[in-house]
């Protein structure tokens, strides 16, 4: 659009991961493979933790919802991204863009706090094992998961409404592969101080509180493990939280890399690459992390593959 044209934007153009024409088809197949593996892995975790009687514990209840979140986050982003690789005109309507941003925020915020909830679960299991089933009861599990989703929805409504309260009338080309708040606000032809402040405070607050819960939980876990007299007990305790520690490290490491870069090195292209990792790659890796390092999940998968009917037990 011409700079002087003040007509409200009705659609946006997504530049995608790369604007090189010769890379569009290869990238389509790469990200299609990633999405298929993500869908199969997370739907597999959801199925196994729903029907196998060995996986009916709070830890696997939270893992099931992490898989729901990972699958939802990828599904909000990947289908439109894949279609744009093959499309001549990589457009998304104004309202579809707002919906995609809202869906992304629901799931990314829910993931941040689901990982914190899972850290708390491991803290109780290792530091207070005798009270575990009382402290982390089914009612508490449902409450924690419900609050995680509701807070994600609240954040999505708040941030999305702020981002789309400004005017978009000078340019409609988003330098990203999905509708994210930072590249969207960069296109605004009206004041963005308030929405940028809301976005910053929301992101900083969410990261601070979730990381505080994770770090305090693991600080107490490590202290508790070091006090154990048996080396076998210490090894078993570490193994119960090893997968979660790996998932937390990868996820928060990516977010911190993006948000803590010096201003001189920061760019939308760097954000784009980091976004590929935490919206598409991490949701693909999480099922592998939790299944390859977990004997119960591997046993449940083997049982399900060999005898699906026998291994199933409705919730």
PDB file of C-alpha atoms in Angstrom:
ATOM      1  CA  UNK A   1       0.000   0.000   0.000  1.00  0.00           C
ATOM      2  CA  UNK A   2       1.122   3.549  -0.649  1.00  0.00           C
ATOM      3  CA  UNK A   3       2.270   5.491   2.421  1.00  0.00           C
ATOM      4  CA  UNK A   4      -0.426   8.092   1.979  1.00  0.00           C
ATOM      5  CA  UNK A   5      -3.269   5.624   1.675  1.00  0.00           C
ATOM      6  CA  UNK A   6      -5.154   5.561   5.000  1.00  0.00           C
ATOM      7  CA  UNK A   7      -7.550   2.776   4.038  1.00  0.00           C
ATOM      8  CA  UNK A   8      -7.755   0.163   6.823  1.00  0.00           C
ATOM      9  CA  UNK A   9      -5.871  -3.044   6.003  1.00  0.00           C
ATOM     10  CA  UNK A  10      -8.195  -6.011   5.357  1.00  0.00           C
ATOM     11  CA  UNK A  11      -5.501  -8.626   4.802  1.00  0.00           C
ATOM     12  CA  UNK A  12      -1.818  -9.176   5.504  1.00  0.00           C
ATOM     13  CA  UNK A  13       0.985 -10.753   3.493  1.00  0.00           C
ATOM     14  CA  UNK A  14       3.276 -13.179   5.336  1.00  0.00           C
ATOM     15  CA  UNK A  15       6.848 -13.238   4.001  1.00  0.00           C
ATOM     16  CA  UNK A  16       7.378 -16.744   5.415  1.00  0.00           C
ATOM     17  CA  UNK A  17      10.583 -18.421   6.556  1.00  0.00           C
ATOM     18  CA  UNK A  18      12.350 -17.543   3.302  1.00  0.00           C
ATOM     19  CA  UNK A  19      11.420 -15.456   0.273  1.00  0.00           C
ATOM     20  CA  UNK A  20      13.636 -17.466  -2.115  1.00  0.00           C
ATOM     21  CA  UNK A  21      11.321 -19.067  -4.746  1.00  0.00           C
ATOM     22  CA  UNK A  22      13.573 -22.105  -5.244  1.00  0.00           C
ATOM     23  CA  UNK A  23      13.376 -22.964  -1.514  1.00  0.00           C
ATOM     24  CA  UNK A  24       9.581 -22.964  -1.203  1.00  0.00           C
ATOM     25  CA  UNK A  25       8.937 -26.580  -2.238  1.00  0.00           C
ATOM     26  CA  UNK A  26      11.870 -28.096  -0.264  1.00  0.00           C
ATOM     27  CA  UNK A  27      10.831 -26.095   2.815  1.00  0.00           C
ATOM     28  CA  UNK A  28       7.243 -27.247   2.352  1.00  0.00           C
ATOM     29  CA  UNK A  29       8.298 -30.906   2.587  1.00  0.00           C
ATOM     30  CA  UNK A  30      10.665 -30.260   5.515  1.00  0.00           C
ATOM     31  CA  UNK A  31       7.991 -28.516   7.593  1.00  0.00           C
ATOM     32  CA  UNK A  32       5.312 -30.977   6.484  1.00  0.00           C
ATOM     33  CA  UNK A  33       7.476 -33.784   7.878  1.00  0.00           C
ATOM     34  CA  UNK A  34       7.986 -31.832  11.116  1.00  0.00           C
ATOM     35  CA  UNK A  35       4.248 -31.258  11.501  1.00  0.00           C
ATOM     36  CA  UNK A  36       3.351 -34.897  10.757  1.00  0.00           C
ATOM     37  CA  UNK A  37       5.900 -36.148  13.319  1.00  0.00           C
ATOM     38  CA  UNK A  38       4.590 -33.572  15.818  1.00  0.00           C
ATOM     39  CA  UNK A  39       0.977 -34.642  15.289  1.00  0.00           C
ATOM     40  CA  UNK A  40       1.743 -38.371  15.505  1.00  0.00           C
ATOM     41  CA  UNK A  41       3.982 -37.975  18.565  1.00  0.00           C
ATOM     42  CA  UNK A  42       1.680 -35.740  20.589  1.00  0.00           C
ATOM     43  CA  UNK A  43      -1.520 -37.565  19.660  1.00  0.00           C
ATOM     44  CA  UNK A  44       0.290 -40.776  20.611  1.00  0.00           C
ATOM     45  CA  UNK A  45       1.178 -39.355  24.053  1.00  0.00           C
ATOM     46  CA  UNK A  46      -2.423 -38.161  24.519  1.00  0.00           C
ATOM     47  CA  UNK A  47      -3.780 -41.599  23.595  1.00  0.00           C
ATOM     48  CA  UNK A  48      -1.359 -43.610  25.747  1.00  0.00           C
ATOM     49  CA  UNK A  49      -1.777 -41.444  28.853  1.00  0.00           C
ATOM     50  CA  UNK A  50      -5.554 -41.561  28.436  1.00  0.00           C
ATOM     51  CA  UNK A  51      -6.058 -45.317  28.093  1.00  0.00           C
ATOM     52  CA  UNK A  52      -3.123 -47.158  29.687  1.00  0.00           C
ATOM     53  CA  UNK A  53      -3.720 -48.018  33.379  1.00  0.00           C
ATOM     54  CA  UNK A  54       0.009 -47.632  34.186  1.00  0.00           C
ATOM     55  CA  UNK A  55      -0.059 -43.982  33.134  1.00  0.00           C
ATOM     56  CA  UNK A  56      -2.932 -42.770  35.334  1.00  0.00           C
ATOM     57  CA  UNK A  57      -0.829 -40.614  37.672  1.00  0.00           C
ATOM     58  CA  UNK A  58      -0.567 -36.815  38.046  1.00  0.00           C
ATOM     59  CA  UNK A  59       2.764 -36.744  36.176  1.00  0.00           C
ATOM     60  CA  UNK A  60       1.227 -38.321  33.082  1.00  0.00           C
ATOM     61  CA  UNK A  61      -1.943 -36.269  33.438  1.00  0.00           C
ATOM     62  CA  UNK A  62       0.180 -33.124  33.098  1.00  0.00           C
ATOM     63  CA  UNK A  63       2.208 -34.708  30.292  1.00  0.00           C
ATOM     64  CA  UNK A  64      -1.041 -35.373  28.393  1.00  0.00           C
ATOM     65  CA  UNK A  65      -1.988 -31.716  28.593  1.00  0.00           C
ATOM     66  CA  UNK A  66       1.506 -30.621  27.558  1.00  0.00           C
ATOM     67  CA  UNK A  67       0.990 -32.798  24.468  1.00  0.00           C
ATOM     68  CA  UNK A  68      -2.423 -31.167  23.864  1.00  0.00           C
ATOM     69  CA  UNK A  69      -0.754 -27.750  24.087  1.00  0.00           C
ATOM     70  CA  UNK A  70       2.133 -28.737  21.789  1.00  0.00           C
ATOM     71  CA  UNK A  71      -0.250 -30.169  19.202  1.00  0.00           C
ATOM     72  CA  UNK A  72      -2.502 -27.096  19.429  1.00  0.00           C
ATOM     73  CA  UNK A  73       0.386 -24.655  19.069  1.00  0.00           C
ATOM     74  CA  UNK A  74       1.731 -26.415  15.975  1.00  0.00           C
ATOM     75  CA  UNK A  75      -1.736 -26.678  14.445  1.00  0.00           C
ATOM     76  CA  UNK A  76      -2.363 -22.949  14.871  1.00  0.00           C
ATOM     77  CA  UNK A  77       0.839 -22.179  12.933  1.00  0.00           C
ATOM     78  CA  UNK A  78       1.725 -25.021  10.553  1.00  0.00           C
ATOM     79  CA  UNK A  79      -1.291 -25.413   8.182  1.00  0.00           C
ATOM     80  CA  UNK A  80      -1.242 -21.766   7.055  1.00  0.00           C
ATOM     81  CA  UNK A  81       2.544 -21.798   6.894  1.00  0.00           C
ATOM     82  CA  UNK A  82       2.511 -24.921   4.690  1.00  0.00           C
ATOM     83  CA  UNK A  83      -0.159 -23.564   2.348  1.00  0.00           C
ATOM     84  CA  UNK A  84       1.811 -20.330   1.907  1.00  0.00           C
ATOM     85  CA  UNK A  85       4.883 -22.256   0.727  1.00  0.00           C
ATOM     86  CA  UNK A  86       2.866 -23.327  -2.333  1.00  0.00           C
ATOM     87  CA  UNK A  87       0.712 -20.209  -2.772  1.00  0.00           C
ATOM     88  CA  UNK A  88       1.472 -17.423  -5.221  1.00  0.00           C
ATOM     89  CA  UNK A  89      -0.061 -14.838  -2.890  1.00  0.00           C
ATOM     90  CA  UNK A  90       0.841 -15.483   0.755  1.00  0.00           C
ATOM     91  CA  UNK A  91      -2.074 -13.635   2.328  1.00  0.00           C
ATOM     92  CA  UNK A  92      -4.060 -13.991   5.535  1.00  0.00           C
ATOM     93  CA  UNK A  93      -7.201 -12.012   6.296  1.00  0.00           C
ATOM     94  CA  UNK A  94      -7.296  -9.421   9.089  1.00  0.00           C
ATOM     95  CA  UNK A  95      -9.584 -11.533  11.291  1.00  0.00           C
ATOM     96  CA  UNK A  96      -7.754 -14.793  10.534  1.00  0.00           C
ATOM     97  CA  UNK A  97      -4.538 -13.048  11.553  1.00  0.00           C
ATOM     98  CA  UNK A  98      -6.102 -11.915  14.842  1.00  0.00           C
ATOM     99  CA  UNK A  99      -7.399 -15.450  15.447  1.00  0.00           C
ATOM    100  CA  UNK A 100      -3.989 -16.987  14.736  1.00  0.00           C
ATOM    101  CA  UNK A 101      -2.260 -14.572  17.110  1.00  0.00           C
ATOM    102  CA  UNK A 102      -4.830 -15.310  19.815  1.00  0.00           C
ATOM    103  CA  UNK A 103      -4.507 -19.081  19.359  1.00  0.00           C
ATOM    104  CA  UNK A 104      -0.719 -18.906  19.438  1.00  0.00           C
ATOM    105  CA  UNK A 105      -0.775 -16.867  22.661  1.00  0.00           C
ATOM    106  CA  UNK A 106      -3.214 -19.258  24.353  1.00  0.00           C
ATOM    107  CA  UNK A 107      -0.945 -22.234  23.744  1.00  0.00           C
ATOM    108  CA  UNK A 108       2.470 -20.606  24.258  1.00  0.00           C
ATOM    109  CA  UNK A 109       1.421 -19.092  27.605  1.00  0.00           C
ATOM    110  CA  UNK A 110      -0.244 -22.365  28.607  1.00  0.00           C
ATOM    111  CA  UNK A 111       3.003 -24.211  27.783  1.00  0.00           C
ATOM    112  CA  UNK A 112       5.081 -21.809  29.871  1.00  0.00           C
ATOM    113  CA  UNK A 113       2.944 -22.466  32.939  1.00  0.00           C
ATOM    114  CA  UNK A 114       2.336 -26.169  32.240  1.00  0.00           C
ATOM    115  CA  UNK A 115       6.095 -26.690  32.441  1.00  0.00           C
ATOM    116  CA  UNK A 116       6.045 -24.820  35.769  1.00  0.00           C
ATOM    117  CA  UNK A 117       3.178 -27.023  37.027  1.00  0.00           C
ATOM    118  CA  UNK A 118       5.120 -30.131  35.987  1.00  0.00           C
ATOM    119  CA  UNK A 119       8.179 -28.864  37.899  1.00  0.00           C
ATOM    120  CA  UNK A 120       6.016 -28.403  41.009  1.00  0.00           C
ATOM    121  CA  UNK A 121       4.661 -31.940  40.524  1.00  0.00           C
ATOM    122  CA  UNK A 122       8.209 -33.342  40.466  1.00  0.00           C
ATOM    123  CA  UNK A 123       9.090 -31.274  43.545  1.00  0.00           C
ATOM    124  CA  UNK A 124       6.224 -32.787  45.548  1.00  0.00           C
ATOM    125  CA  UNK A 125       6.949 -36.313  44.266  1.00  0.00           C
ATOM    126  CA  UNK A 126      10.615 -36.187  45.299  1.00  0.00           C
ATOM    127  CA  UNK A 127      10.565 -33.911  48.359  1.00  0.00           C
ATOM    128  CA  UNK A 128       7.237 -35.068  49.887  1.00  0.00           C
ATOM    129  CA  UNK A 129       6.623 -38.562  48.466  1.00  0.00           C
ATOM    130  CA  UNK A 130       4.378 -39.713  51.345  1.00  0.00           C
ATOM    131  CA  UNK A 131       1.992 -36.781  50.782  1.00  0.00           C
ATOM    132  CA  UNK A 132       2.193 -36.855  46.980  1.00  0.00           C
ATOM    133  CA  UNK A 133      -1.259 -38.273  46.231  1.00  0.00           C
ATOM    134  CA  UNK A 134      -2.819 -35.927  48.807  1.00  0.00           C
ATOM    135  CA  UNK A 135      -1.058 -32.718  47.714  1.00  0.00           C
ATOM    136  CA  UNK A 136      -1.359 -33.473  43.995  1.00  0.00           C
ATOM    137  CA  UNK A 137      -4.844 -34.988  44.097  1.00  0.00           C
ATOM    138  CA  UNK A 138      -7.047 -35.341  41.031  1.00  0.00           C
ATOM    139  CA  UNK A 139      -8.965 -32.233  42.087  1.00  0.00           C
ATOM    140  CA  UNK A 140      -5.713 -30.238  42.388  1.00  0.00           C
ATOM    141  CA  UNK A 141      -4.550 -31.544  38.990  1.00  0.00           C
ATOM    142  CA  UNK A 142      -7.782 -30.423  37.336  1.00  0.00           C
ATOM    143  CA  UNK A 143      -7.551 -27.036  39.072  1.00  0.00           C
ATOM    144  CA  UNK A 144      -3.931 -26.431  37.996  1.00  0.00           C
ATOM    145  CA  UNK A 145      -4.602 -27.425  34.385  1.00  0.00           C
ATOM    146  CA  UNK A 146      -7.796 -25.344  34.238  1.00  0.00           C
ATOM    147  CA  UNK A 147      -6.008 -22.278  35.616  1.00  0.00           C
ATOM    148  CA  UNK A 148      -3.208 -22.771  33.070  1.00  0.00           C
ATOM    149  CA  UNK A 149      -5.643 -22.767  30.138  1.00  0.00           C
ATOM    150  CA  UNK A 150      -7.741 -19.920  31.546  1.00  0.00           C
ATOM    151  CA  UNK A 151      -4.691 -17.737  32.131  1.00  0.00           C
ATOM    152  CA  UNK A 152      -3.479 -18.484  28.591  1.00  0.00           C
ATOM    153  CA  UNK A 153      -6.904 -17.456  27.272  1.00  0.00           C
ATOM    154  CA  UNK A 154      -6.900 -14.286  29.392  1.00  0.00           C
ATOM    155  CA  UNK A 155      -3.433 -13.320  28.135  1.00  0.00           C
ATOM    156  CA  UNK A 156      -4.432 -14.029  24.525  1.00  0.00           C
ATOM    157  CA  UNK A 157      -7.539 -11.829  24.760  1.00  0.00           C
ATOM    158  CA  UNK A 158      -5.641  -9.015  26.496  1.00  0.00           C
ATOM    159  CA  UNK A 159      -2.604  -8.931  24.196  1.00  0.00           C
ATOM    160  CA  UNK A 160      -4.491  -9.605  20.947  1.00  0.00           C
ATOM    161  CA  UNK A 161      -7.018  -6.868  21.658  1.00  0.00           C
ATOM    162  CA  UNK A 162      -4.176  -4.408  22.345  1.00  0.00           C
ATOM    163  CA  UNK A 163      -2.261  -5.401  19.187  1.00  0.00           C
ATOM    164  CA  UNK A 164      -5.370  -5.074  17.008  1.00  0.00           C
ATOM    165  CA  UNK A 165      -6.592  -1.879  18.681  1.00  0.00           C
ATOM    166  CA  UNK A 166      -4.052   0.125  16.645  1.00  0.00           C
ATOM    167  CA  UNK A 167      -4.527   1.117  13.004  1.00  0.00           C
ATOM    168  CA  UNK A 168      -2.931  -0.773  10.118  1.00  0.00           C
ATOM    169  CA  UNK A 169      -3.042   1.370   7.003  1.00  0.00           C
ATOM    170  CA  UNK A 170       0.440   1.987   5.614  1.00  0.00           C
ATOM    171  CA  UNK A 171       1.828  -1.503   5.013  1.00  0.00           C
ATOM    172  CA  UNK A 172       0.449  -5.015   5.224  1.00  0.00           C
ATOM    173  CA  UNK A 173       3.620  -7.117   4.746  1.00  0.00           C
ATOM    174  CA  UNK A 174       4.456  -9.064   7.936  1.00  0.00           C
ATOM    175  CA  UNK A 175       8.091 -10.136   8.125  1.00  0.00           C
ATOM    176  CA  UNK A 176       7.223 -13.509   9.667  1.00  0.00           C
ATOM    177  CA  UNK A 177       5.647 -16.886   8.872  1.00  0.00           C
ATOM    178  CA  UNK A 178       2.678 -16.283  11.224  1.00  0.00           C
ATOM    179  CA  UNK A 179       0.911 -13.344  12.845  1.00  0.00           C
ATOM    180  CA  UNK A 180       3.085 -12.408  15.828  1.00  0.00           C
ATOM    181  CA  UNK A 181       2.695  -9.271  17.926  1.00  0.00           C
ATOM    182  CA  UNK A 182       6.143  -7.689  17.360  1.00  0.00           C
ATOM    183  CA  UNK A 183       6.148  -7.703  13.522  1.00  0.00           C
ATOM    184  CA  UNK A 184       2.459  -6.702  13.539  1.00  0.00           C
ATOM    185  CA  UNK A 185       3.039  -3.653  15.740  1.00  0.00           C
ATOM    186  CA  UNK A 186       5.971  -2.675  13.487  1.00  0.00           C
ATOM    187  CA  UNK A 187       3.406  -2.109  10.702  1.00  0.00           C
ATOM    188  CA  UNK A 188       1.078   0.152  12.662  1.00  0.00           C
ATOM    189  CA  UNK A 189       0.417   3.667  11.384  1.00  0.00           C
ATOM    190  CA  UNK A 190      -0.786   4.841  14.830  1.00  0.00           C
ATOM    191  CA  UNK A 191       0.788   5.036  18.281  1.00  0.00           C
ATOM    192  CA  UNK A 192       2.010   1.703  19.647  1.00  0.00           C
ATOM    193  CA  UNK A 193       3.412   2.711  23.060  1.00  0.00           C
ATOM    194  CA  UNK A 194       0.549   1.188  25.057  1.00  0.00           C
ATOM    195  CA  UNK A 195       0.296  -2.164  23.210  1.00  0.00           C
ATOM    196  CA  UNK A 196       4.078  -2.538  23.198  1.00  0.00           C
ATOM    197  CA  UNK A 197       4.106  -1.937  26.963  1.00  0.00           C
ATOM    198  CA  UNK A 198       1.356  -4.520  27.475  1.00  0.00           C
ATOM    199  CA  UNK A 199       3.210  -7.073  25.312  1.00  0.00           C
ATOM    200  CA  UNK A 200       6.490  -6.484  27.159  1.00  0.00           C
ATOM    201  CA  UNK A 201       4.978  -6.607  30.667  1.00  0.00           C
ATOM    202  CA  UNK A 202       2.966  -9.715  29.814  1.00  0.00           C
ATOM    203  CA  UNK A 203       5.972 -11.591  28.376  1.00  0.00           C
ATOM    204  CA  UNK A 204       8.312 -10.521  31.182  1.00  0.00           C
ATOM    205  CA  UNK A 205       5.797 -11.365  33.922  1.00  0.00           C
ATOM    206  CA  UNK A 206       4.976 -14.767  32.479  1.00  0.00           C
ATOM    207  CA  UNK A 207       8.626 -15.723  32.057  1.00  0.00           C
ATOM    208  CA  UNK A 208       9.602 -14.419  35.500  1.00  0.00           C
ATOM    209  CA  UNK A 209       6.907 -16.224  37.471  1.00  0.00           C
ATOM    210  CA  UNK A 210       7.092 -19.498  35.543  1.00  0.00           C
ATOM    211  CA  UNK A 211      10.899 -19.620  35.697  1.00  0.00           C
ATOM    212  CA  UNK A 212      10.818 -18.761  39.403  1.00  0.00           C
ATOM    213  CA  UNK A 213       8.532 -21.753  40.042  1.00  0.00           C
ATOM    214  CA  UNK A 214      10.761 -24.026  37.946  1.00  0.00           C
ATOM    215  CA  UNK A 215      14.022 -22.860  39.539  1.00  0.00           C
ATOM    216  CA  UNK A 216      12.703 -23.034  43.122  1.00  0.00           C
ATOM    217  CA  UNK A 217      11.252 -26.482  42.462  1.00  0.00           C
ATOM    218  CA  UNK A 218      14.504 -27.833  41.064  1.00  0.00           C
ATOM    219  CA  UNK A 219      16.616 -26.132  43.731  1.00  0.00           C
ATOM    220  CA  UNK A 220      14.654 -28.035  46.389  1.00  0.00           C
ATOM    221  CA  UNK A 221      14.696 -31.225  44.287  1.00  0.00           C
ATOM    222  CA  UNK A 222      18.499 -31.131  44.021  1.00  0.00           C
ATOM    223  CA  UNK A 223      18.867 -30.486  47.766  1.00  0.00           C
ATOM    224  CA  UNK A 224      16.528 -33.367  48.530  1.00  0.00           C
ATOM    225  CA  UNK A 225      18.358 -35.727  46.175  1.00  0.00           C
ATOM    226  CA  UNK A 226      21.765 -34.830  47.628  1.00  0.00           C
ATOM    227  CA  UNK A 227      20.474 -35.722  51.119  1.00  0.00           C
ATOM    228  CA  UNK A 228      19.480 -39.242  49.999  1.00  0.00           C
ATOM    229  CA  UNK A 229      21.830 -41.854  51.539  1.00  0.00           C
ATOM    230  CA  UNK A 230      21.459 -44.354  48.696  1.00  0.00           C
ATOM    231  CA  UNK A 231      23.119 -43.797  45.314  1.00  0.00           C
ATOM    232  CA  UNK A 232      20.390 -45.963  43.775  1.00  0.00           C
ATOM    233  CA  UNK A 233      17.747 -43.674  45.289  1.00  0.00           C
ATOM    234  CA  UNK A 234      19.511 -40.590  43.925  1.00  0.00           C
ATOM    235  CA  UNK A 235      19.735 -42.142  40.478  1.00  0.00           C
ATOM    236  CA  UNK A 236      16.037 -43.061  40.498  1.00  0.00           C
ATOM    237  CA  UNK A 237      15.046 -39.573  41.670  1.00  0.00           C
ATOM    238  CA  UNK A 238      17.088 -37.909  38.930  1.00  0.00           C
ATOM    239  CA  UNK A 239      15.592 -40.230  36.314  1.00  0.00           C
ATOM    240  CA  UNK A 240      12.022 -39.225  37.255  1.00  0.00           C
ATOM    241  CA  UNK A 241      12.678 -35.575  36.412  1.00  0.00           C
ATOM    242  CA  UNK A 242      15.353 -35.931  33.719  1.00  0.00           C
ATOM    243  CA  UNK A 243      12.925 -35.676  30.798  1.00  0.00           C
ATOM    244  CA  UNK A 244      11.225 -32.611  32.228  1.00  0.00           C
ATOM    245  CA  UNK A 245      14.563 -30.928  32.931  1.00  0.00           C
ATOM    246  CA  UNK A 246      15.588 -31.480  29.299  1.00  0.00           C
ATOM    247  CA  UNK A 247      12.271 -30.117  27.964  1.00  0.00           C
ATOM    248  CA  UNK A 248      12.476 -27.071  30.264  1.00  0.00           C
ATOM    249  CA  UNK A 249      16.085 -26.348  29.275  1.00  0.00           C
ATOM    250  CA  UNK A 250      15.328 -26.457  25.546  1.00  0.00           C
ATOM    251  CA  UNK A 251      12.123 -24.391  25.812  1.00  0.00           C
ATOM    252  CA  UNK A 252      13.307 -21.659  28.189  1.00  0.00           C
ATOM    253  CA  UNK A 253      16.722 -21.565  26.555  1.00  0.00           C
ATOM    254  CA  UNK A 254      15.085 -20.668  23.240  1.00  0.00           C
ATOM    255  CA  UNK A 255      12.881 -17.982  24.796  1.00  0.00           C
ATOM    256  CA  UNK A 256      15.771 -16.446  26.739  1.00  0.00           C
ATOM    257  CA  UNK A 257      17.952 -16.440  23.619  1.00  0.00           C
ATOM    258  CA  UNK A 258      15.273 -14.440  21.837  1.00  0.00           C
ATOM    259  CA  UNK A 259      14.441 -11.968  24.604  1.00  0.00           C
ATOM    260  CA  UNK A 260      17.910 -11.386  26.100  1.00  0.00           C
ATOM    261  CA  UNK A 261      19.802 -10.559  22.904  1.00  0.00           C
ATOM    262  CA  UNK A 262      21.578  -7.168  22.840  1.00  0.00           C
ATOM    263  CA  UNK A 263      19.600  -4.585  20.911  1.00  0.00           C
ATOM    264  CA  UNK A 264      22.349  -4.258  18.300  1.00  0.00           C
ATOM    265  CA  UNK A 265      22.109  -7.965  17.419  1.00  0.00           C
ATOM    266  CA  UNK A 266      18.337  -8.257  17.635  1.00  0.00           C
ATOM    267  CA  UNK A 267      16.307  -8.510  14.450  1.00  0.00           C
ATOM    268  CA  UNK A 268      12.984  -9.849  13.222  1.00  0.00           C
ATOM    269  CA  UNK A 269      14.874 -12.471  11.204  1.00  0.00           C
ATOM    270  CA  UNK A 270      16.486 -13.775  14.412  1.00  0.00           C
ATOM    271  CA  UNK A 271      13.063 -13.831  16.094  1.00  0.00           C
ATOM    272  CA  UNK A 272      11.734 -15.736  13.098  1.00  0.00           C
ATOM    273  CA  UNK A 273      14.327 -18.490  13.465  1.00  0.00           C
ATOM    274  CA  UNK A 274      13.748 -18.730  17.225  1.00  0.00           C
ATOM    275  CA  UNK A 275       9.995 -18.883  16.563  1.00  0.00           C
ATOM    276  CA  UNK A 276      10.474 -21.853  14.220  1.00  0.00           C
ATOM    277  CA  UNK A 277      12.137 -23.639  17.106  1.00  0.00           C
ATOM    278  CA  UNK A 278       9.569 -23.050  19.856  1.00  0.00           C
ATOM    279  CA  UNK A 279       6.431 -23.251  17.688  1.00  0.00           C
ATOM    280  CA  UNK A 280       7.356 -26.246  15.500  1.00  0.00           C
ATOM    281  CA  UNK A 281      10.582 -27.995  16.523  1.00  0.00           C
ATOM    282  CA  UNK A 282      10.074 -28.176  20.313  1.00  0.00           C
ATOM    283  CA  UNK A 283       6.511 -29.592  20.000  1.00  0.00           C
ATOM    284  CA  UNK A 284       8.046 -32.293  17.783  1.00  0.00           C
ATOM    285  CA  UNK A 285      10.892 -33.012  20.231  1.00  0.00           C
ATOM    286  CA  UNK A 286       8.852 -33.180  23.461  1.00  0.00           C
ATOM    287  CA  UNK A 287       7.127 -36.535  22.729  1.00  0.00           C
ATOM    288  CA  UNK A 288      10.543 -38.005  21.864  1.00  0.00           C
ATOM    289  CA  UNK A 289      12.111 -36.620  25.040  1.00  0.00           C
ATOM    290  CA  UNK A 290       9.359 -38.031  27.248  1.00  0.00           C
ATOM    291  CA  UNK A 291       9.033 -41.393  25.487  1.00  0.00           C
ATOM    292  CA  UNK A 292      12.663 -42.284  24.784  1.00  0.00           C
ATOM    293  CA  UNK A 293      13.713 -41.572  28.388  1.00  0.00           C
ATOM    294  CA  UNK A 294      10.662 -43.061  30.088  1.00  0.00           C
ATOM    295  CA  UNK A 295      10.310 -46.807  30.717  1.00  0.00           C
ATOM    296  CA  UNK A 296       6.589 -46.557  31.548  1.00  0.00           C
ATOM    297  CA  UNK A 297       5.760 -44.772  28.296  1.00  0.00           C
ATOM    298  CA  UNK A 298       7.869 -47.215  26.254  1.00  0.00           C
ATOM    299  CA  UNK A 299       6.183 -50.173  27.972  1.00  0.00           C
ATOM    300  CA  UNK A 300       2.727 -48.661  27.396  1.00  0.00           C
ATOM    301  CA  UNK A 301       3.544 -48.044  23.722  1.00  0.00           C
ATOM    302  CA  UNK A 302       4.794 -51.616  23.255  1.00  0.00           C
ATOM    303  CA  UNK A 303       1.673 -52.987  24.943  1.00  0.00           C
ATOM    304  CA  UNK A 304      -0.598 -50.756  22.885  1.00  0.00           C
ATOM    305  CA  UNK A 305       1.055 -51.746  19.594  1.00  0.00           C
ATOM    306  CA  UNK A 306       0.981 -55.486  20.330  1.00  0.00           C
ATOM    307  CA  UNK A 307      -2.494 -55.618  21.908  1.00  0.00           C
ATOM    308  CA  UNK A 308      -4.452 -52.336  21.699  1.00  0.00           C
ATOM    309  CA  UNK A 309      -7.668 -53.675  23.230  1.00  0.00           C
ATOM    310  CA  UNK A 310      -5.984 -55.291  26.230  1.00  0.00           C
ATOM    311  CA  UNK A 311      -3.895 -52.223  27.092  1.00  0.00           C
ATOM    312  CA  UNK A 312      -6.838 -49.818  26.988  1.00  0.00           C
ATOM    313  CA  UNK A 313      -8.592 -48.774  30.156  1.00  0.00           C
ATOM    314  CA  UNK A 314     -11.057 -45.856  29.944  1.00  0.00           C
ATOM    315  CA  UNK A 315     -10.503 -42.935  32.285  1.00  0.00           C
TER     316      UNK A 315
END
